[in-house]
Amino acid sequence: MGSRSHRSVTAQDVAKLAGVSRASVSRVFGNQGNVARETHEKIVKAANELGYQVNFLAQGLNRKRSQLIGVVVARLSDPFRSSLLEGLLNEIQHKGYQALVTEVRGAEELQTTMRRFTQFRVSGVIVTSGQPPAELVKECVQHGIPVVGINRHMDIPDVDFVCSDNKMAALLVAEQLMRCGCHSIGWLNYQQSTWSGINRGDMFRQAMTEKGLLDECDFQHIIAEADGYEGGRQAAHRFCAEGKKLDGVFCANAQLACGFLDGMRENGLDAPTDFHIIGFDNTPQTAQYSYRLTTIHQDVTETAKRVLSCLEARSHDPRIVQRMEKIPVKLVLRNTSPSQNE
């Protein structure tokens, strides 16, 4: 035992103590093939006694694939992004993998991260933020590493995408505002918005057209100079300073919506008395008493399940048809646009 304290315990050490072959140890800890119960117990007992830890990275390198899933994230200060990451981590662990999470702040960091993921021979890559460079995606594909994008545009071959159903969301919001008798309707987003934010706005305009609202209502595109709470708040102040009015507004995300609501309150207007406001994401903040925001709910648990399903399917057959998985959403009615009697 004294000599082993100065070096890592190996699978060969476990095999020797348990009186079994090295291959049997590999089968037990690699979940490969059947091992007799008595042999299994001997190996586990020996491993515990020696303090043996499986080197999953080395194990992956030996078989050209690790048990790691690379996850690209950005702006974890955003409550929805952190809840999405939590959902992904839970599903990744449930599937028997470990997550290698990297937060990126720009295209260069994303490129560096993707390259590192290929070097680690991860079992898959999940991109929750930013658009992965096509050449690096090709590199992942060439190494047999599947890539899935969340709430991104489906424009890279051999990459699957999982996205909340923005058309369903837009229809739910348009129907709600129509029931509430709104005629002057606004869409709030921020400059340099993500694809998902832009797509939500496009789907909203399309939904209002389909419902026959666009011709008879005054549609206003409100642009915040920055994303987040403060961006929404300042957008409300500019809106009021310009003497504009509306009686319904749909927002690209929850933080913009909460900021816009507070900004309107600071100008003497409140929901639902003076206008209706509906957000997107259903973060914990939106349910707080001071907001009680009506919002679109995104199912992060189902999103995570679909993402892992796409990764596993493409790892088994890299040539399958590209998939776009749309996750159903629902409208959560609260104080800022309450339910109406039909």
mmCIF file of C-alpha atoms in Angstrom:
data_model
loop_
_atom_site.group_PDB
_atom_site.id
_atom_site.type_symbol
_atom_site.label_atom_id
_atom_site.label_comp_id
_atom_site.label_asym_id
_atom_site.label_seq_id
_atom_site.Cartn_x
_atom_site.Cartn_y
_atom_site.Cartn_z
ATOM 1 C CA MET A 1 0.000 0.000 0.000
ATOM 2 C CA GLY A 2 2.893 2.330 0.803
ATOM 3 C CA SER A 3 4.311 2.190 -2.711
ATOM 4 C CA ARG A 4 0.889 2.780 -4.282
ATOM 5 C CA SER A 5 0.423 6.041 -2.374
ATOM 6 C CA HIS A 6 3.007 7.693 -4.627
ATOM 7 C CA ARG A 7 1.273 6.834 -7.907
ATOM 8 C CA SER A 8 -2.192 6.484 -9.361
ATOM 9 C CA VAL A 9 -3.946 3.196 -8.783
ATOM 10 C CA THR A 10 -4.405 1.369 -12.078
ATOM 11 C CA ALA A 11 -6.889 -1.177 -13.330
ATOM 12 C CA GLN A 12 -4.052 -3.702 -13.252
ATOM 13 C CA ASP A 13 -3.654 -3.083 -9.491
ATOM 14 C CA VAL A 14 -7.365 -3.784 -9.000
ATOM 15 C CA ALA A 15 -7.145 -6.945 -11.099
ATOM 16 C CA LYS A 16 -4.180 -8.229 -9.100
ATOM 17 C CA LEU A 17 -5.834 -7.645 -5.718
ATOM 18 C CA ALA A 18 -9.141 -9.153 -6.875
ATOM 19 C CA GLY A 19 -7.403 -12.119 -8.497
ATOM 20 C CA VAL A 20 -9.054 -11.535 -11.865
ATOM 21 C CA SER A 21 -7.953 -10.489 -15.339
ATOM 22 C CA ARG A 22 -7.384 -6.887 -16.409
ATOM 23 C CA ALA A 23 -10.093 -7.384 -19.040
ATOM 24 C CA SER A 24 -12.655 -8.227 -16.339
ATOM 25 C CA VAL A 25 -11.933 -4.928 -14.577
ATOM 26 C CA SER A 26 -12.398 -3.064 -17.847
ATOM 27 C CA ARG A 27 -15.720 -4.782 -18.475
ATOM 28 C CA VAL A 28 -17.020 -3.873 -15.014
ATOM 29 C CA PHE A 29 -16.121 -0.183 -15.139
ATOM 30 C CA GLY A 30 -16.738 0.247 -18.836
ATOM 31 C CA ASN A 31 -20.162 -1.437 -18.770
ATOM 32 C CA GLN A 32 -18.979 -3.737 -21.539
ATOM 33 C CA GLY A 33 -20.278 -7.288 -21.496
ATOM 34 C CA ASN A 34 -21.486 -9.521 -18.669
ATOM 35 C CA VAL A 35 -19.390 -10.311 -15.613
ATOM 36 C CA ALA A 36 -20.307 -12.979 -13.077
ATOM 37 C CA ARG A 37 -21.805 -11.514 -9.913
ATOM 38 C CA GLU A 38 -19.077 -12.969 -7.682
ATOM 39 C CA THR A 39 -16.351 -11.559 -9.929
ATOM 40 C CA HIS A 40 -18.107 -8.188 -10.072
ATOM 41 C CA GLU A 41 -18.245 -8.007 -6.270
ATOM 42 C CA LYS A 42 -14.534 -8.914 -5.967
ATOM 43 C CA ILE A 43 -13.569 -6.168 -8.404
ATOM 44 C CA VAL A 44 -15.706 -3.486 -6.739
ATOM 45 C CA LYS A 45 -14.379 -4.452 -3.301
ATOM 46 C CA ALA A 46 -10.771 -4.288 -4.508
ATOM 47 C CA ALA A 47 -11.365 -0.958 -6.250
ATOM 48 C CA ASN A 48 -12.862 0.552 -3.104
ATOM 49 C CA GLU A 49 -10.000 -0.733 -0.985
ATOM 50 C CA LEU A 50 -7.399 0.747 -3.322
ATOM 51 C CA GLY A 51 -9.316 3.985 -3.982
ATOM 52 C CA TYR A 52 -9.393 3.275 -7.712
ATOM 53 C CA GLN A 53 -10.862 6.030 -9.906
ATOM 54 C CA VAL A 54 -11.820 5.352 -13.507
ATOM 55 C CA ASN A 55 -9.984 7.642 -15.917
ATOM 56 C CA PHE A 56 -12.873 8.314 -18.276
ATOM 57 C CA LEU A 57 -10.817 10.649 -20.460
ATOM 58 C CA ALA A 58 -8.076 8.090 -21.006
ATOM 59 C CA GLN A 59 -10.737 5.444 -21.502
ATOM 60 C CA GLY A 60 -12.309 7.603 -24.174
ATOM 61 C CA LEU A 61 -9.011 8.238 -25.925
ATOM 62 C CA ASN A 62 -8.372 4.520 -26.097
ATOM 63 C CA ARG A 63 -11.655 3.876 -27.857
ATOM 64 C CA LYS A 64 -11.635 7.119 -29.885
ATOM 65 C CA ARG A 65 -14.517 8.580 -27.858
ATOM 66 C CA SER A 66 -14.720 9.922 -24.294
ATOM 67 C CA GLN A 67 -17.703 9.995 -21.948
ATOM 68 C CA LEU A 68 -17.667 13.792 -22.134
ATOM 69 C CA ILE A 69 -20.313 16.019 -23.704
ATOM 70 C CA GLY A 70 -19.051 19.493 -24.592
ATOM 71 C CA VAL A 71 -21.509 22.301 -23.800
ATOM 72 C CA VAL A 72 -21.035 25.851 -25.109
ATOM 73 C CA VAL A 73 -22.836 28.511 -23.071
ATOM 74 C CA ALA A 74 -22.827 32.315 -22.798
ATOM 75 C CA ARG A 75 -24.159 34.923 -20.364
ATOM 76 C CA LEU A 76 -25.038 32.607 -17.514
ATOM 77 C CA SER A 77 -26.259 35.662 -15.611
ATOM 78 C CA ASP A 78 -29.418 35.320 -17.714
ATOM 79 C CA PRO A 79 -31.855 33.243 -15.591
ATOM 80 C CA PHE A 80 -33.232 31.290 -18.542
ATOM 81 C CA ARG A 81 -29.782 30.355 -19.832
ATOM 82 C CA SER A 82 -28.787 29.053 -16.393
ATOM 83 C CA SER A 83 -31.987 27.022 -16.092
ATOM 84 C CA LEU A 84 -31.366 25.578 -19.559
ATOM 85 C CA LEU A 85 -27.829 24.615 -18.569
ATOM 86 C CA GLU A 86 -29.143 22.962 -15.398
ATOM 87 C CA GLY A 87 -31.599 20.930 -17.481
ATOM 88 C CA LEU A 88 -28.834 19.868 -19.868
ATOM 89 C CA LEU A 89 -26.501 18.850 -17.030
ATOM 90 C CA ASN A 90 -29.226 16.737 -15.419
ATOM 91 C CA GLU A 91 -29.978 14.909 -18.675
ATOM 92 C CA ILE A 92 -26.298 14.460 -19.560
ATOM 93 C CA GLN A 93 -25.633 12.824 -16.189
ATOM 94 C CA HIS A 94 -28.816 10.773 -16.441
ATOM 95 C CA LYS A 95 -27.505 9.353 -19.721
ATOM 96 C CA GLY A 96 -24.216 8.364 -18.081
ATOM 97 C CA TYR A 97 -22.032 11.146 -19.487
ATOM 98 C CA GLN A 98 -20.154 14.031 -17.902
ATOM 99 C CA ALA A 99 -20.413 17.625 -19.097
ATOM 100 C CA LEU A 100 -17.467 19.749 -20.175
ATOM 101 C CA VAL A 101 -18.947 23.260 -19.929
ATOM 102 C CA THR A 102 -17.308 26.348 -21.395
ATOM 103 C CA GLU A 103 -18.700 29.879 -21.258
ATOM 104 C CA VAL A 104 -17.798 31.927 -24.327
ATOM 105 C CA ARG A 105 -17.981 35.660 -24.966
ATOM 106 C CA GLY A 106 -17.348 35.836 -28.694
ATOM 107 C CA ALA A 107 -16.643 34.103 -31.990
ATOM 108 C CA GLU A 108 -12.932 33.578 -31.266
ATOM 109 C CA GLU A 109 -13.621 31.882 -27.925
ATOM 110 C CA LEU A 110 -16.265 29.720 -29.558
ATOM 111 C CA GLN A 111 -13.784 28.626 -32.210
ATOM 112 C CA THR A 112 -11.122 27.802 -29.609
ATOM 113 C CA THR A 113 -13.642 25.884 -27.516
ATOM 114 C CA MET A 114 -14.890 23.797 -30.448
ATOM 115 C CA ARG A 115 -11.338 22.874 -31.367
ATOM 116 C CA ARG A 116 -10.572 21.807 -27.796
ATOM 117 C CA PHE A 117 -13.681 19.659 -27.770
ATOM 118 C CA THR A 118 -12.433 17.766 -30.824
ATOM 119 C CA GLN A 119 -9.054 17.295 -29.148
ATOM 120 C CA PHE A 120 -10.769 15.782 -26.117
ATOM 121 C CA ARG A 121 -12.710 13.476 -28.464
ATOM 122 C CA VAL A 122 -15.963 14.343 -26.741
ATOM 123 C CA SER A 123 -18.988 12.176 -27.459
ATOM 124 C CA GLY A 124 -20.975 15.195 -28.620
ATOM 125 C CA VAL A 125 -21.165 19.001 -28.637
ATOM 126 C CA ILE A 126 -24.144 21.130 -27.580
ATOM 127 C CA VAL A 127 -24.112 24.771 -28.663
ATOM 128 C CA THR A 128 -26.525 26.955 -26.686
ATOM 129 C CA SER A 129 -25.059 30.282 -27.785
ATOM 130 C CA GLY A 130 -23.368 31.658 -30.869
ATOM 131 C CA GLN A 131 -23.175 30.187 -34.342
ATOM 132 C CA PRO A 132 -20.454 27.511 -34.626
ATOM 133 C CA PRO A 133 -18.106 28.035 -37.605
ATOM 134 C CA ALA A 134 -19.042 25.673 -40.438
ATOM 135 C CA GLU A 135 -15.434 24.506 -40.894
ATOM 136 C CA LEU A 136 -15.153 23.495 -37.239
ATOM 137 C CA VAL A 137 -18.474 21.686 -37.421
ATOM 138 C CA LYS A 138 -17.122 19.772 -40.414
ATOM 139 C CA GLU A 139 -14.063 18.916 -38.332
ATOM 140 C CA CYS A 140 -16.305 17.552 -35.573
ATOM 141 C CA VAL A 141 -18.289 15.523 -38.102
ATOM 142 C CA GLN A 142 -15.087 14.120 -39.616
ATOM 143 C CA HIS A 143 -14.084 12.947 -36.136
ATOM 144 C CA GLY A 144 -17.502 11.347 -35.631
ATOM 145 C CA ILE A 145 -18.578 13.957 -33.059
ATOM 146 C CA PRO A 146 -22.261 14.948 -33.419
ATOM 147 C CA VAL A 147 -23.226 18.601 -32.882
ATOM 148 C CA VAL A 148 -26.611 19.953 -31.761
ATOM 149 C CA GLY A 149 -27.623 23.621 -31.658
ATOM 150 C CA ILE A 150 -30.332 24.994 -29.356
ATOM 151 C CA ASN A 151 -32.583 27.854 -30.529
ATOM 152 C CA ARG A 152 -30.331 28.422 -33.535
ATOM 153 C CA HIS A 153 -30.911 28.688 -37.266
ATOM 154 C CA MET A 154 -30.893 25.395 -39.155
ATOM 155 C CA ASP A 155 -28.258 26.354 -41.725
ATOM 156 C CA ILE A 156 -25.323 23.968 -41.159
ATOM 157 C CA PRO A 157 -25.472 20.488 -42.757
ATOM 158 C CA ASP A 158 -25.079 17.461 -40.472
ATOM 159 C CA VAL A 159 -26.014 19.513 -37.390
ATOM 160 C CA ASP A 160 -29.334 18.916 -35.655
ATOM 161 C CA PHE A 161 -31.272 21.710 -33.963
ATOM 162 C CA VAL A 162 -33.708 21.869 -31.052
ATOM 163 C CA CYS A 163 -35.874 24.965 -30.795
ATOM 164 C CA SER A 164 -38.920 26.127 -28.884
ATOM 165 C CA ASP A 165 -41.953 26.313 -31.159
ATOM 166 C CA ASN A 166 -41.916 30.049 -31.866
ATOM 167 C CA LYS A 167 -44.905 29.824 -34.215
ATOM 168 C CA MET A 168 -47.012 28.192 -31.502
ATOM 169 C CA ALA A 169 -45.873 30.893 -29.064
ATOM 170 C CA ALA A 170 -46.774 33.671 -31.477
ATOM 171 C CA LEU A 171 -50.250 32.253 -32.093
ATOM 172 C CA LEU A 172 -50.904 31.905 -28.352
ATOM 173 C CA VAL A 173 -49.866 35.529 -27.743
ATOM 174 C CA ALA A 174 -51.815 36.889 -30.728
ATOM 175 C CA GLU A 175 -54.966 35.072 -29.574
ATOM 176 C CA GLN A 176 -54.552 36.359 -26.014
ATOM 177 C CA LEU A 177 -54.087 39.981 -27.089
ATOM 178 C CA MET A 178 -57.050 39.644 -29.449
ATOM 179 C CA ARG A 179 -59.243 38.328 -26.600
ATOM 180 C CA CYS A 180 -58.163 41.303 -24.497
ATOM 181 C CA GLY A 181 -59.252 43.751 -27.210
ATOM 182 C CA CYS A 182 -55.760 45.092 -27.975
ATOM 183 C CA HIS A 183 -55.432 47.085 -31.205
ATOM 184 C CA SER A 184 -52.176 49.032 -30.841
ATOM 185 C CA ILE A 185 -49.640 46.215 -30.484
ATOM 186 C CA GLY A 186 -45.880 46.305 -30.016
ATOM 187 C CA TRP A 187 -43.031 43.803 -30.382
ATOM 188 C CA LEU A 188 -39.997 44.447 -28.133
ATOM 189 C CA ASN A 189 -36.576 43.080 -28.996
ATOM 190 C CA TYR A 190 -32.998 44.349 -28.720
ATOM 191 C CA GLN A 191 -30.331 45.351 -31.204
ATOM 192 C CA GLN A 192 -28.038 42.522 -32.316
ATOM 193 C CA SER A 193 -30.651 39.987 -31.234
ATOM 194 C CA THR A 194 -30.132 36.247 -31.513
ATOM 195 C CA TRP A 195 -31.736 34.214 -34.281
ATOM 196 C CA SER A 196 -34.384 32.927 -31.876
ATOM 197 C CA GLY A 197 -35.385 36.458 -30.858
ATOM 198 C CA ILE A 198 -35.667 37.588 -34.480
ATOM 199 C CA ASN A 199 -37.618 34.452 -35.382
ATOM 200 C CA ARG A 200 -40.092 35.066 -32.551
ATOM 201 C CA GLY A 201 -40.777 38.537 -33.935
ATOM 202 C CA ASP A 202 -41.230 37.225 -37.480
ATOM 203 C CA MET A 203 -43.608 34.521 -36.253
ATOM 204 C CA PHE A 204 -45.564 37.108 -34.235
ATOM 205 C CA ARG A 205 -46.142 39.322 -37.262
ATOM 206 C CA GLN A 206 -47.140 36.247 -39.275
ATOM 207 C CA ALA A 207 -49.549 35.088 -36.554
ATOM 208 C CA MET A 208 -51.239 38.479 -36.387
ATOM 209 C CA THR A 209 -51.612 38.452 -40.173
ATOM 210 C CA GLU A 210 -53.188 34.990 -40.033
ATOM 211 C CA LYS A 211 -55.580 36.188 -37.306
ATOM 212 C CA GLY A 212 -56.509 39.227 -39.384
ATOM 213 C CA LEU A 213 -55.072 41.637 -36.822
ATOM 214 C CA LEU A 214 -52.162 43.173 -38.702
ATOM 215 C CA ASP A 215 -54.219 45.331 -41.085
ATOM 216 C CA GLU A 216 -56.490 46.772 -38.410
ATOM 217 C CA CYS A 217 -53.980 47.199 -35.588
ATOM 218 C CA ASP A 218 -51.135 49.645 -35.164
ATOM 219 C CA PHE A 219 -48.030 47.408 -35.038
ATOM 220 C CA GLN A 220 -44.971 48.992 -33.421
ATOM 221 C CA HIS A 221 -41.470 47.504 -33.517
ATOM 222 C CA ILE A 222 -39.707 48.623 -30.334
ATOM 223 C CA ILE A 223 -35.930 48.230 -30.305
ATOM 224 C CA ALA A 224 -33.975 48.236 -27.027
ATOM 225 C CA GLU A 225 -30.369 49.394 -27.320
ATOM 226 C CA ALA A 226 -29.231 46.499 -25.111
ATOM 227 C CA ASP A 227 -30.554 43.161 -23.951
ATOM 228 C CA GLY A 228 -31.634 42.506 -20.370
ATOM 229 C CA TYR A 229 -33.624 44.317 -17.716
ATOM 230 C CA GLU A 230 -31.995 47.712 -18.145
ATOM 231 C CA GLY A 231 -32.372 47.549 -21.918
ATOM 232 C CA GLY A 232 -36.111 46.995 -21.537
ATOM 233 C CA ARG A 233 -36.442 49.740 -18.927
ATOM 234 C CA GLN A 234 -34.664 52.346 -21.060
ATOM 235 C CA ALA A 235 -36.735 51.298 -24.095
ATOM 236 C CA ALA A 236 -39.897 52.097 -22.121
ATOM 237 C CA HIS A 237 -38.576 55.537 -21.142
ATOM 238 C CA ARG A 238 -37.750 56.382 -24.777
ATOM 239 C CA PHE A 239 -41.124 55.052 -25.899
ATOM 240 C CA CYS A 240 -42.984 57.326 -23.492
ATOM 241 C CA ALA A 241 -40.723 60.321 -24.186
ATOM 242 C CA GLU A 242 -41.652 60.041 -27.865
ATOM 243 C CA GLY A 243 -45.317 60.258 -26.906
ATOM 244 C CA LYS A 244 -46.153 56.782 -28.181
ATOM 245 C CA LYS A 245 -48.886 54.562 -26.793
ATOM 246 C CA LEU A 246 -49.874 50.922 -27.034
ATOM 247 C CA ASP A 247 -52.317 48.560 -25.386
ATOM 248 C CA GLY A 248 -50.440 45.293 -25.910
ATOM 249 C CA VAL A 249 -46.773 44.313 -26.173
ATOM 250 C CA PHE A 250 -44.999 40.994 -26.696
ATOM 251 C CA CYS A 251 -41.350 40.790 -25.581
ATOM 252 C CA ALA A 252 -38.509 38.629 -26.906
ATOM 253 C CA ASN A 253 -37.471 37.483 -23.420
ATOM 254 C CA ALA A 254 -38.334 37.756 -19.743
ATOM 255 C CA GLN A 255 -35.690 40.271 -18.684
ATOM 256 C CA LEU A 256 -36.651 42.724 -21.413
ATOM 257 C CA ALA A 257 -40.296 42.347 -20.382
ATOM 258 C CA CYS A 258 -39.650 43.011 -16.670
ATOM 259 C CA GLY A 259 -37.499 46.035 -17.492
ATOM 260 C CA PHE A 260 -40.086 47.449 -19.915
ATOM 261 C CA LEU A 261 -42.855 46.960 -17.350
ATOM 262 C CA ASP A 262 -40.914 48.842 -14.665
ATOM 263 C CA GLY A 263 -40.005 51.594 -17.132
ATOM 264 C CA MET A 264 -43.661 52.089 -18.020
ATOM 265 C CA ARG A 265 -44.547 52.147 -14.322
ATOM 266 C CA GLU A 266 -42.012 54.906 -13.786
ATOM 267 C CA ASN A 267 -43.951 56.869 -16.392
ATOM 268 C CA GLY A 268 -47.261 56.359 -14.586
ATOM 269 C CA LEU A 269 -48.524 53.421 -16.668
ATOM 270 C CA ASP A 270 -49.101 49.861 -15.453
ATOM 271 C CA ALA A 271 -50.356 46.507 -16.669
ATOM 272 C CA PRO A 272 -53.028 45.386 -17.147
ATOM 273 C CA THR A 273 -54.864 48.689 -16.513
ATOM 274 C CA ASP A 274 -53.115 50.734 -19.217
ATOM 275 C CA PHE A 275 -51.685 48.002 -21.437
ATOM 276 C CA HIS A 276 -51.075 44.245 -21.586
ATOM 277 C CA ILE A 277 -47.569 42.804 -21.637
ATOM 278 C CA ILE A 278 -46.444 39.232 -22.349
ATOM 279 C CA GLY A 279 -42.895 37.922 -21.982
ATOM 280 C CA PHE A 280 -40.986 34.835 -23.050
ATOM 281 C CA ASP A 281 -39.105 32.239 -20.905
ATOM 282 C CA ASN A 282 -41.133 32.013 -17.654
ATOM 283 C CA THR A 283 -38.105 32.564 -15.415
ATOM 284 C CA PRO A 284 -38.600 32.631 -11.614
ATOM 285 C CA GLN A 285 -38.492 36.443 -11.653
ATOM 286 C CA THR A 286 -41.629 36.613 -13.797
ATOM 287 C CA ALA A 287 -43.667 34.817 -11.122
ATOM 288 C CA GLN A 288 -42.635 37.232 -8.346
ATOM 289 C CA TYR A 289 -45.417 39.346 -6.858
ATOM 290 C CA SER A 290 -43.996 42.620 -8.193
ATOM 291 C CA TYR A 291 -44.225 41.329 -11.783
ATOM 292 C CA ARG A 292 -46.708 38.440 -12.050
ATOM 293 C CA LEU A 293 -45.872 38.511 -15.737
ATOM 294 C CA THR A 294 -47.935 36.648 -18.305
ATOM 295 C CA THR A 295 -45.374 34.735 -20.323
ATOM 296 C CA ILE A 296 -44.549 31.932 -22.714
ATOM 297 C CA HIS A 297 -43.125 28.877 -20.920
ATOM 298 C CA GLN A 298 -40.206 26.993 -22.494
ATOM 299 C CA ASP A 299 -39.792 23.386 -21.323
ATOM 300 C CA VAL A 300 -36.067 23.042 -20.553
ATOM 301 C CA THR A 301 -36.444 19.425 -19.411
ATOM 302 C CA GLU A 302 -37.977 18.335 -22.705
ATOM 303 C CA THR A 303 -35.446 20.432 -24.609
ATOM 304 C CA ALA A 304 -32.567 18.638 -22.865
ATOM 305 C CA LYS A 305 -34.090 15.224 -23.596
ATOM 306 C CA ARG A 306 -34.480 16.012 -27.294
ATOM 307 C CA VAL A 307 -30.915 17.338 -27.492
ATOM 308 C CA LEU A 308 -29.443 14.127 -26.055
ATOM 309 C CA SER A 309 -31.716 12.072 -28.300
ATOM 310 C CA CYS A 310 -30.347 13.900 -31.354
ATOM 311 C CA LEU A 311 -26.745 13.406 -30.207
ATOM 312 C CA GLU A 312 -27.212 9.684 -29.632
ATOM 313 C CA ALA A 313 -29.063 9.132 -32.917
ATOM 314 C CA ARG A 314 -26.382 10.892 -34.969
ATOM 315 C CA SER A 315 -23.554 9.140 -33.116
ATOM 316 C CA HIS A 316 -25.089 5.821 -34.221
ATOM 317 C CA ASP A 317 -25.611 6.983 -37.802
ATOM 318 C CA PRO A 318 -23.861 10.220 -38.899
ATOM 319 C CA ARG A 319 -25.674 10.149 -42.256
ATOM 320 C CA ILE A 320 -29.241 10.460 -40.942
ATOM 321 C CA VAL A 321 -31.420 13.306 -42.229
ATOM 322 C CA GLN A 322 -30.897 16.611 -40.442
ATOM 323 C CA ARG A 323 -33.462 17.161 -37.692
ATOM 324 C CA MET A 324 -35.210 20.266 -36.354
ATOM 325 C CA GLU A 325 -36.967 19.341 -33.121
ATOM 326 C CA LYS A 326 -39.621 21.889 -32.127
ATOM 327 C CA ILE A 327 -40.550 21.901 -28.438
ATOM 328 C CA PRO A 328 -44.182 22.812 -27.638
ATOM 329 C CA VAL A 329 -44.694 25.894 -25.469
ATOM 330 C CA LYS A 330 -47.585 27.114 -23.349
ATOM 331 C CA LEU A 331 -48.983 30.471 -22.289
ATOM 332 C CA VAL A 332 -48.846 31.126 -18.534
ATOM 333 C CA LEU A 333 -51.538 33.671 -17.651
ATOM 334 C CA ARG A 334 -50.771 36.049 -14.806
ATOM 335 C CA ASN A 335 -51.579 39.633 -13.837
ATOM 336 C CA THR A 336 -50.058 41.571 -16.760
ATOM 337 C CA SER A 337 -52.489 39.962 -19.213
ATOM 338 C CA PRO A 338 -55.075 37.983 -17.247
ATOM 339 C CA SER A 339 -57.541 35.474 -18.612
ATOM 340 C CA GLN A 340 -60.675 36.934 -20.226
ATOM 341 C CA ASN A 341 -64.192 35.556 -20.240
ATOM 342 C CA GLU A 342 -64.852 34.099 -23.650
#
